[in-house]
XYZ file of C-alpha atoms in Angstrom:
668
model
C 57.411 209.702 62.955
C 56.512 212.388 60.406
C 54.622 214.394 63.010
C 57.554 214.637 65.447
C 59.714 217.706 64.752
C 61.846 219.386 67.395
C 62.081 222.593 65.369
C 58.376 223.208 66.132
C 59.426 223.934 69.734
C 60.801 227.177 71.146
C 64.345 227.024 72.663
C 63.151 226.480 76.253
C 60.661 223.801 75.224
C 63.386 222.037 73.232
C 65.750 222.108 76.230
C 63.035 220.472 78.352
C 62.456 217.786 75.710
C 66.158 217.003 75.201
C 66.935 216.770 78.944
C 66.219 213.059 79.438
C 68.473 211.940 82.295
C 68.222 212.880 85.981
C 65.721 215.153 87.741
C 64.086 217.894 85.671
C 61.815 220.712 86.868
C 59.838 222.379 84.063
C 58.243 225.606 85.331
C 55.452 225.997 82.790
C 53.549 229.272 83.070
C 49.915 229.538 81.975
C 49.453 228.914 78.240
C 53.112 228.037 77.584
C 52.485 224.654 75.943
C 53.198 222.188 78.741
C 51.103 219.350 77.252
C 53.035 219.764 74.018
C 56.327 219.482 75.937
C 55.285 216.346 77.853
C 54.162 214.514 74.705
C 57.179 215.694 72.674
C 59.468 214.537 75.487
C 57.849 211.074 75.515
C 58.277 210.883 71.722
C 61.907 212.017 71.966
C 62.727 209.382 74.609
C 61.356 206.660 72.327
C 63.221 208.107 69.322
C 66.402 207.896 71.429
C 65.836 204.173 71.979
C 63.899 204.023 75.244
C 61.280 201.239 75.214
C 57.756 202.777 75.200
C 56.777 200.549 78.163
C 59.453 202.330 80.228
C 57.762 205.729 79.921
C 55.161 206.836 82.483
C 53.280 210.159 82.414
C 50.974 210.866 85.357
C 48.387 213.626 85.572
C 45.283 214.531 87.572
C 42.375 214.171 85.172
C 41.258 211.683 82.556
C 40.779 214.592 80.162
C 44.457 215.579 80.432
C 45.620 211.940 80.126
C 43.455 211.393 77.024
C 44.707 214.609 75.428
C 48.336 213.564 75.979
C 47.627 210.089 74.600
C 45.969 211.485 71.464
C 48.812 213.945 70.837
C 51.475 211.268 71.288
C 49.730 209.100 68.674
C 50.310 211.909 66.128
C 54.049 212.067 66.930
C 55.053 208.390 66.900
C 53.681 205.129 65.499
C 50.329 204.271 67.094
C 51.394 200.775 68.312
C 54.312 202.390 70.160
C 52.120 205.171 71.570
C 49.726 202.576 73.038
C 52.583 201.039 75.058
C 53.333 204.336 76.867
C 51.489 204.608 80.192
C 49.631 207.921 80.433
C 47.112 207.941 83.265
C 45.899 209.615 86.454
C 47.498 209.020 89.853
C 44.530 206.952 90.990
C 44.473 204.838 87.817
C 48.166 204.051 88.359
C 47.444 203.065 91.967
C 44.633 200.728 90.882
C 47.019 199.067 88.421
C 49.615 198.482 91.165
C 47.101 197.330 93.793
C 45.291 194.891 91.470
C 48.577 192.974 91.262
C 49.781 192.998 94.862
C 47.121 194.214 97.312
C 46.976 190.677 98.776
C 50.233 191.525 100.577
C 48.177 194.062 102.595
C 45.429 191.612 103.521
C 42.880 192.493 100.810
C 41.628 190.356 97.916
C 42.426 191.411 94.357
C 38.763 191.813 93.440
C 38.386 194.771 95.845
C 35.663 197.346 95.128
C 36.310 201.087 94.855
C 33.845 203.248 96.792
C 32.897 206.607 95.340
C 31.739 209.601 97.375
C 28.128 208.397 97.492
C 29.180 204.941 98.694
C 31.381 206.514 101.386
C 28.563 208.751 102.615
C 26.176 205.790 102.808
C 28.621 203.789 104.900
C 29.513 206.725 107.176
C 25.829 207.571 107.796
C 25.175 203.945 108.746
C 28.133 203.910 111.154
C 27.131 207.217 112.794
C 23.595 205.890 113.369
C 24.986 202.670 114.817
C 27.667 204.352 116.983
C 26.238 207.635 118.266
C 24.581 207.965 121.658
C 21.171 209.693 121.856
C 22.603 213.141 122.523
C 25.534 212.835 120.093
C 25.531 214.302 116.582
C 28.069 214.204 113.769
C 27.585 215.633 110.275
C 28.425 212.812 107.800
C 29.990 215.306 105.340
C 32.251 216.688 108.071
C 33.223 213.145 109.100
C 34.011 212.172 105.485
C 36.143 215.279 104.902
C 38.079 214.828 108.165
C 38.726 211.135 107.442
C 39.948 212.085 103.953
C 42.194 214.819 105.351
C 43.607 212.432 107.951
C 44.485 209.852 105.298
C 46.132 212.377 102.987
C 48.226 213.809 105.817
C 49.112 210.352 107.169
C 47.364 210.972 110.492
C 46.510 207.768 112.295
C 43.003 207.060 113.485
C 42.597 207.964 117.179
C 43.923 205.061 119.290
C 40.706 204.887 121.306
C 37.027 205.429 120.697
C 36.571 208.248 123.227
C 35.149 210.601 120.577
C 32.341 209.814 118.142
C 34.545 210.863 115.209
C 37.359 208.587 116.409
C 34.965 205.656 116.769
C 33.455 206.258 113.309
C 36.932 206.576 111.736
C 38.121 203.270 113.260
C 34.934 201.421 112.318
C 34.863 202.946 108.836
C 38.310 201.543 108.036
C 37.518 198.185 109.624
C 34.229 197.936 107.731
C 35.878 198.813 104.408
C 38.381 196.024 104.877
C 35.617 193.549 105.845
C 33.786 194.531 102.652
C 37.012 194.165 100.632
C 36.584 197.766 99.518
C 38.749 200.880 99.354
C 37.936 204.569 98.897
C 39.843 206.985 96.645
C 42.149 208.104 99.446
C 42.971 204.460 100.221
C 44.176 203.964 96.651
C 47.075 206.323 97.379
C 47.552 205.350 101.039
C 47.683 201.606 100.297
C 49.910 201.975 97.218
C 52.454 204.010 99.193
C 52.245 201.473 102.047
C 52.767 198.595 99.595
C 55.792 200.211 97.939
C 57.269 201.252 101.302
C 56.945 197.878 103.021
C 57.627 195.500 100.116
C 60.965 196.100 98.400
C 60.314 193.400 95.777
C 57.142 195.164 94.603
C 58.863 198.570 94.633
C 61.839 197.316 92.613
C 59.572 195.597 90.071
C 57.719 198.850 89.348
C 60.983 200.810 89.268
C 62.260 198.420 86.584
C 58.977 198.814 84.706
C 59.096 202.622 84.598
C 62.582 204.015 83.996
C 61.333 207.467 82.980
C 58.677 209.323 84.995
C 56.849 212.523 84.059
C 54.358 214.249 86.361
C 51.960 216.908 85.080
C 50.474 219.676 87.296
C 53.071 218.969 89.976
C 51.911 221.997 91.985
C 48.676 220.091 92.690
C 50.350 217.049 94.270
C 49.943 216.240 97.958
C 52.361 214.527 100.344
C 51.224 211.004 99.394
C 51.568 211.656 95.660
C 55.085 212.994 96.192
C 55.935 209.832 98.181
C 54.512 207.673 95.395
C 56.680 209.393 92.772
C 59.748 209.088 95.039
C 59.146 205.334 95.479
C 58.740 204.771 91.737
C 61.977 206.595 90.885
C 65.027 204.332 90.763
C 68.614 205.335 91.582
C 68.897 207.321 88.328
C 66.104 209.672 89.448
C 64.785 210.159 85.910
C 61.880 212.238 87.179
C 60.577 215.171 85.124
C 57.856 217.287 86.724
C 55.866 220.007 84.997
C 54.005 222.648 86.949
C 53.460 226.246 87.932
C 53.475 227.279 91.576
C 51.532 230.417 90.546
C 48.586 228.169 89.615
C 48.470 226.162 92.852
C 44.809 226.670 93.859
C 43.847 223.368 95.484
C 45.310 223.743 98.983
C 41.839 223.088 100.442
C 41.956 219.683 98.738
C 45.344 218.748 100.201
C 47.685 220.035 97.454
C 51.020 221.252 98.823
C 52.682 224.024 96.817
C 55.875 223.275 98.793
C 56.331 220.139 96.635
C 57.255 222.309 93.642
C 58.896 225.124 95.640
C 61.171 222.618 97.392
C 61.664 220.184 94.504
C 65.453 220.204 94.950
C 65.084 218.823 98.496
C 63.386 215.678 97.146
C 65.315 215.288 93.864
C 68.775 216.897 94.264
C 70.559 218.883 91.532
C 67.747 219.080 88.984
C 67.873 220.898 85.666
C 65.364 223.774 85.911
C 63.715 225.038 82.707
C 61.305 227.985 82.624
C 58.605 228.179 79.952
C 57.534 231.844 79.797
C 56.410 232.379 76.197
C 52.623 232.342 76.288
C 50.667 231.243 73.196
C 47.222 232.142 74.537
C 46.881 235.765 75.613
C 47.812 239.342 74.728
C 50.555 241.185 76.616
C 48.001 243.464 78.299
C 46.413 240.408 79.929
C 49.760 238.766 80.721
C 51.336 241.886 82.233
C 48.259 242.363 84.411
C 48.655 238.784 85.663
C 52.446 239.157 86.067
C 52.113 242.281 88.227
C 49.407 240.742 90.432
C 51.312 237.540 91.204
C 54.558 239.322 92.172
C 52.734 240.232 95.412
C 53.016 236.594 96.527
C 56.261 236.410 98.515
C 56.940 232.667 98.189
C 57.135 231.748 94.507
C 59.530 230.938 91.693
C 59.896 234.116 89.569
C 58.435 233.939 86.042
C 57.516 236.635 83.515
C 54.959 235.581 80.934
C 55.163 237.282 77.521
C 53.529 236.894 74.146
C 54.518 237.476 70.519
C 50.876 238.306 69.742
C 51.035 242.016 70.572
C 49.708 244.172 73.401
C 45.970 243.997 72.685
C 43.213 245.907 74.488
C 43.665 247.024 78.080
C 42.030 244.991 80.841
C 38.788 246.708 81.915
C 37.931 247.049 85.609
C 34.232 247.890 85.652
C 32.404 249.012 88.795
C 28.688 248.330 89.118
C 25.947 249.754 91.320
C 24.806 246.247 92.295
C 24.716 242.637 91.119
C 21.573 243.288 89.052
C 23.355 245.909 86.986
C 26.363 243.577 86.743
C 24.252 240.771 85.261
C 22.307 243.080 82.907
C 25.493 244.782 81.721
C 27.280 241.510 80.930
C 24.312 239.893 79.157
C 23.624 243.011 77.067
C 27.284 243.496 76.166
C 27.671 239.855 75.116
C 24.540 240.174 72.941
C 25.938 243.327 71.305
C 29.451 241.982 70.795
C 28.191 238.745 69.312
C 26.802 240.814 66.417
C 29.246 243.729 66.148
C 32.370 241.557 66.473
C 30.911 238.583 64.581
C 31.778 236.413 67.577
C 30.353 233.014 68.484
C 28.512 232.511 71.771
C 31.204 229.964 72.716
C 33.821 232.751 72.591
C 32.412 234.253 75.822
C 32.877 233.001 79.381
C 31.735 234.346 82.746
C 33.957 233.287 85.670
C 32.985 233.513 89.339
C 34.221 232.494 92.796
C 30.969 230.809 93.940
C 28.155 229.072 92.033
C 25.491 231.319 93.596
C 26.888 234.269 91.616
C 25.733 232.683 88.356
C 21.987 232.880 89.088
C 21.391 236.485 87.970
C 23.673 236.034 84.943
C 21.574 233.014 83.925
C 18.325 234.969 84.311
C 19.540 237.788 82.061
C 20.961 235.468 79.420
C 17.627 233.640 79.341
C 15.717 236.901 78.906
C 17.828 237.714 75.839
C 17.526 234.103 74.612
C 21.314 233.737 74.672
C 22.350 230.067 74.883
C 24.651 229.159 77.777
C 26.052 226.141 79.606
C 26.992 225.793 83.242
C 30.106 223.693 83.795
C 29.802 221.371 86.773
C 26.181 220.265 86.504
C 24.917 216.834 87.509
C 27.386 214.172 86.447
C 26.377 211.235 84.259
C 27.642 209.054 87.101
C 25.274 210.632 89.621
C 22.204 209.409 87.723
C 20.181 206.805 89.581
C 20.095 204.300 86.703
C 23.864 204.535 86.122
C 24.596 203.967 89.821
C 22.174 200.993 89.798
C 23.955 199.312 86.886
C 27.404 199.922 88.330
C 26.144 198.449 91.631
C 24.933 195.284 89.823
C 28.343 194.982 88.146
C 30.200 195.510 91.428
C 28.037 192.989 93.312
C 28.753 190.346 90.651
C 32.484 190.923 91.033
C 32.535 191.259 94.816
C 29.505 189.972 96.716
C 31.112 191.312 99.916
C 30.505 194.871 98.649
C 27.625 195.778 100.989
C 26.905 199.208 99.503
C 26.350 197.764 96.031
C 24.453 194.743 97.332
C 22.078 196.853 99.419
C 21.427 199.125 96.430
C 20.304 196.249 94.182
C 18.752 193.807 96.686
C 15.305 195.313 96.054
C 15.920 197.075 92.702
C 13.592 196.053 91.147
C 11.404 194.947 94.094
C 11.726 191.185 94.617
C 9.796 190.534 97.827
C 12.593 191.255 100.322
C 11.173 193.736 102.818
C 13.147 196.644 104.342
C 12.770 194.964 107.756
C 14.384 191.778 106.386
C 17.253 193.782 104.882
C 17.708 195.624 108.185
C 17.866 192.306 110.062
C 20.490 190.962 107.630
C 22.535 194.154 108.051
C 22.372 193.847 111.859
C 23.503 190.181 111.707
C 26.405 191.164 109.407
C 27.505 193.851 111.876
C 27.279 191.495 114.851
C 29.119 188.624 113.158
C 31.556 190.885 111.269
C 30.674 189.424 107.892
C 29.221 190.820 104.662
C 25.467 191.189 104.139
C 25.634 188.562 101.386
C 27.146 186.079 103.854
C 24.475 187.048 106.422
C 21.717 186.109 103.941
C 22.806 182.447 104.308
C 23.312 182.631 108.093
C 21.211 180.147 110.096
C 20.377 182.671 112.857
C 19.067 185.083 110.248
C 17.120 182.517 108.222
C 15.469 180.979 111.296
C 13.389 184.150 111.746
C 12.192 184.409 108.129
C 8.792 183.491 106.714
C 8.802 180.828 103.969
C 7.988 183.550 101.432
C 10.891 185.763 102.509
C 13.231 182.724 102.501
C 12.176 181.912 98.922
C 12.795 185.523 97.802
C 16.256 185.566 99.366
C 17.150 182.170 97.889
C 16.092 183.432 94.461
C 18.309 186.520 94.895
C 21.326 184.440 96.010
C 20.779 182.058 93.097
C 20.545 185.019 90.682
C 23.909 186.451 91.758
C 25.608 183.037 91.962
C 24.454 181.965 88.491
C 25.499 185.192 86.800
C 28.806 185.259 88.715
C 29.502 181.762 87.378
C 28.703 182.889 83.829
C 30.883 185.957 84.229
C 33.890 183.838 85.263
C 33.468 181.237 82.517
C 36.462 181.422 80.109
C 35.878 183.229 76.772
C 32.609 184.765 78.012
C 31.559 188.045 76.372
C 31.011 189.883 79.622
C 28.907 192.759 78.289
C 26.424 190.071 77.183
C 26.272 188.726 80.754
C 25.446 192.183 82.121
C 22.806 192.739 79.414
C 21.186 189.395 80.240
C 21.179 190.232 83.960
C 19.407 193.542 83.290
C 16.821 191.727 81.166
C 16.397 188.877 83.665
C 15.521 191.191 86.569
C 13.262 193.379 84.402
C 15.286 196.482 85.241
C 14.246 198.642 82.255
C 10.544 197.910 82.725
C 10.813 198.818 86.415
C 12.749 201.980 85.532
C 10.030 203.125 83.117
C 7.301 202.500 85.711
C 9.124 204.678 88.251
C 9.342 207.696 85.908
C 6.815 210.526 86.052
C 6.765 211.135 82.284
C 7.531 209.055 79.158
C 10.275 211.583 78.322
C 12.021 210.928 81.646
C 11.730 207.183 81.022
C 13.361 207.507 77.586
C 16.125 209.683 79.006
C 16.921 207.196 81.778
C 16.758 204.258 79.364
C 19.187 206.144 77.116
C 21.628 206.404 80.065
C 21.466 202.615 80.533
C 22.099 202.035 76.826
C 24.949 204.563 76.841
C 26.654 202.769 79.748
C 26.268 199.386 78.028
C 27.674 200.886 74.826
C 30.700 202.149 76.761
C 31.237 198.667 78.226
C 31.040 197.066 74.779
C 33.600 199.575 73.451
C 35.825 198.902 76.479
C 35.796 195.139 75.830
C 36.862 195.883 72.272
C 40.041 197.635 73.435
C 40.903 195.861 76.701
C 41.183 192.324 78.037
C 40.426 193.416 81.633
C 36.687 192.673 81.325
C 34.034 193.943 83.722
C 36.535 194.509 86.546
C 38.645 196.830 84.378
C 35.570 198.617 83.042
C 34.233 199.214 86.538
C 37.624 200.581 87.644
C 37.641 202.943 84.665
C 34.113 204.146 85.398
C 34.855 204.766 89.084
C 38.068 206.629 88.233
C 36.287 208.725 85.617
C 33.713 209.669 88.218
C 36.457 210.754 90.626
C 37.041 214.206 89.078
C 34.444 216.263 87.210
C 36.457 216.629 84.011
C 34.105 214.956 81.563
C 34.555 216.310 78.031
C 30.798 216.092 77.409
C 29.956 219.062 79.593
C 32.606 221.198 77.867
C 31.008 220.599 74.462
C 27.985 222.318 72.996
C 26.833 225.809 72.170
C 26.551 228.842 74.344
C 28.249 231.246 76.714
C 30.202 229.350 79.390
C 29.383 229.982 83.064
C 32.100 228.454 85.218
C 33.806 228.742 88.617
C 37.410 229.910 88.792
C 38.529 226.525 90.129
C 36.824 224.637 87.301
C 38.215 227.033 84.663
C 41.845 226.052 85.304
C 43.314 224.607 82.114
C 40.652 226.196 79.880
C 40.762 229.310 77.674
C 38.241 231.686 76.082
C 38.618 234.648 73.688
C 36.468 236.956 75.852
C 36.275 236.630 79.645
C 34.149 238.425 82.254
C 35.469 237.772 85.764
C 32.745 238.925 88.157
C 32.517 239.753 91.858
C 36.124 240.882 92.395
C 35.238 242.186 95.841
C 36.727 242.047 99.303
C 35.236 239.052 101.126
C 34.504 237.253 97.826
C 37.953 237.310 96.187
C 39.871 237.164 98.459
C 37.324 235.160 100.408
C 36.673 236.192 104.017
C 37.968 232.866 105.335
C 41.362 233.295 103.675
C 42.358 236.097 106.055
C 41.643 233.912 109.074
C 43.189 230.763 107.585
C 46.257 232.512 106.134
C 45.472 231.528 102.535
C 45.321 234.980 100.884
C 48.244 233.962 98.631
C 46.161 231.085 97.263
C 43.240 233.486 96.629
C 45.646 235.718 94.671
C 46.721 232.687 92.652
C 43.039 231.948 91.982
C 42.558 235.430 90.490
C 45.788 234.929 88.503
C 44.366 231.696 87.052
C 41.138 233.524 86.129
C 42.992 236.376 84.385
C 45.145 233.975 82.353
C 42.081 232.174 80.940
C 41.428 235.197 78.678
C 42.876 235.215 75.173
C 41.820 238.573 73.678
C 39.704 240.651 76.074
C 39.143 240.628 79.818
C 36.770 242.563 82.085
C 36.894 242.381 85.889
C 33.724 243.581 87.629
C 32.862 244.576 91.195
C 29.674 245.896 92.818
C 28.918 248.567 95.417
C 26.225 246.264 96.829
C 25.150 242.664 96.394
C 22.044 240.748 97.448
C 23.212 238.128 99.960
C 21.452 236.014 102.567
C 18.086 237.682 101.932
C 19.236 241.313 102.157
C 21.295 243.929 100.324
C 24.918 243.974 101.564
C 27.399 246.796 100.835
C 30.581 245.730 99.021
C 34.029 247.194 98.371
C 36.474 246.556 95.555
C 38.932 243.726 96.165
C 42.321 244.744 97.547
C 43.774 242.719 94.656
C 42.560 245.368 92.171
C 45.006 247.871 93.701
C 47.837 245.495 92.782
C 47.088 245.590 89.036
C 49.295 247.743 86.760
C 47.688 251.106 85.800
C 49.417 251.118 82.408
C 47.665 247.890 81.343
C 44.240 248.451 82.915
C 41.413 250.984 82.661
C 38.800 251.710 85.332
C 35.267 252.316 84.105
C 31.756 252.573 85.521
C 29.009 250.539 83.877
C 26.942 253.737 83.548
C 29.759 255.444 81.598
C 29.939 252.586 79.132
C 26.173 252.368 78.700
C 25.819 256.142 78.210
C 28.895 256.658 76.025
C 28.133 258.305 72.627
C 28.231 255.863 69.738
C 30.512 256.700 66.820
C 28.729 256.962 63.474
C 30.663 254.030 62.006
C 29.625 251.793 64.856
C 26.022 252.931 65.114
C 24.868 250.645 62.313
C 26.384 247.644 64.003
C 24.900 248.705 67.354
C 21.464 249.092 65.741
C 21.841 245.645 64.172
C 22.765 244.236 67.567
C 19.717 245.780 69.216
C 17.485 244.501 66.433
C 18.991 241.009 66.802
C 18.301 241.147 70.563
C 14.699 242.191 70.008
C 14.252 239.414 67.454
C 15.308 236.892 70.072
C 12.781 238.154 72.647
């Protein structure tokens, strides 16, 4: 364990690592090294004689779990590190449910529905349930069903409302299809652990030491899950920062961390306040802002890296000047400060604010990347392949079956599929079962019957191969793709050869990932599909964070990231804080969102606001955010973009400025 040294930690971090027994609350401010503490604590437990299998660390994203896993492997022997469970909440729930979900009336080979699958099912149910004059937005229905599950609200006892009817039928249909959605993973795991003491005690014996990252982001169900997994010793260590709780709209309850003692009595509380990311000018600006939130645990971030430059608050005439100013300044600073494009980030409250910034960066030929673009898992060809895999594993999965039944076209008409779907609804069976139903088949033409028989035979034969002992399952999936002529059909459907190559590359990339998965896991296609669905759950893919260019990113997506130079734009009343927050009583969360944005900056930070902004097809007057009045005057400076642009250039800097202008012109 050459890499594991406690003297690398500061005193507070070391206290957190050495406190191994009983409840522990680690209040980790922004940039204070919480990931380091979690991994060091896991290593210390094992060094003290705890079996690696007994240690569980739960977080919210695959990225965070992978980072912890990689760091732990540098602190202890790799075989030991592999035995420690470091995963997301939903991955943990899948692991528990795969073993015991039968106790809740499901089969172990259940499918996990992603957002697209949910929307497809909800749209179908609304169409089937609504009267002529009734309307229900599927997105609204999905969000309300999700909210109900996370807050443990029961479905309405009757079907008097369209939403109530859709909710009841949605849950019933999921169970018929032997499928669960992401919310069900938590709901069903908590139900299983609550109602079955033998299962609860088995998992408590398995995990004697629990650690939870980003505890301020947990909801009621996640808190219940942690409480059920903790045994009588209550060896529960949570790491979080109530000042960075910005996901209330997604169900997170900041009260979980503020009232930790009510759930886990007499904890040791350790504050991590030494920041390793930012200058004191940035930290003191953030500290002063967040003290205006009345309900919080006091913390005072500080840095040993010096005061640094003051935070600039720059007012603009309008959003056009804002975008021009930022693009031009980045171009200049890249040359005069010998900075990399990746050192710069532009943060905003809403995606629409990025459009003018993009336009100006393009004009200056400055490379950039927008975080939160189309996910790999949203691509048609990837969803097709995952649907084929899911249908092989669970033929009752209607969403997957309906996606592949005519992909590629195999002579089964939309009318035939519609008839099969209607039979399945009437007889309360899956579509696959309906394909063999006598009532359904009696109405088919001989040609349609032959096409359906061929499809049933295709799935049955490959399902048999998949379940044959010692089968290399990635080979089965490859053969299935070849058998149905999927790649040829994919190429034919593309408008250009380039698009065809790109889509084919996605198919090959997915198959490569499956092959790599089989090399490190014995869970086969079922485990791979679970991993893919869980990876798709949160947009935290490392791929989109890599590459060259200035980063354009929303404040919510920026949490956990850091950049040397940050421009935080649109700090205006009605934008940040958002108009809705005053009505909904969530201004404190908006203040936390600005706090998160400020603490992303390492060296320099500029906050901008405009006197007017083009919105909804017309110019709208704007005023500076009320939050700007809460910032400390001694650590900030107020400027106007015109002052900066017209300021005289010192002789020493003029050469660099000229070089910057020349470099800009060269790019045009």
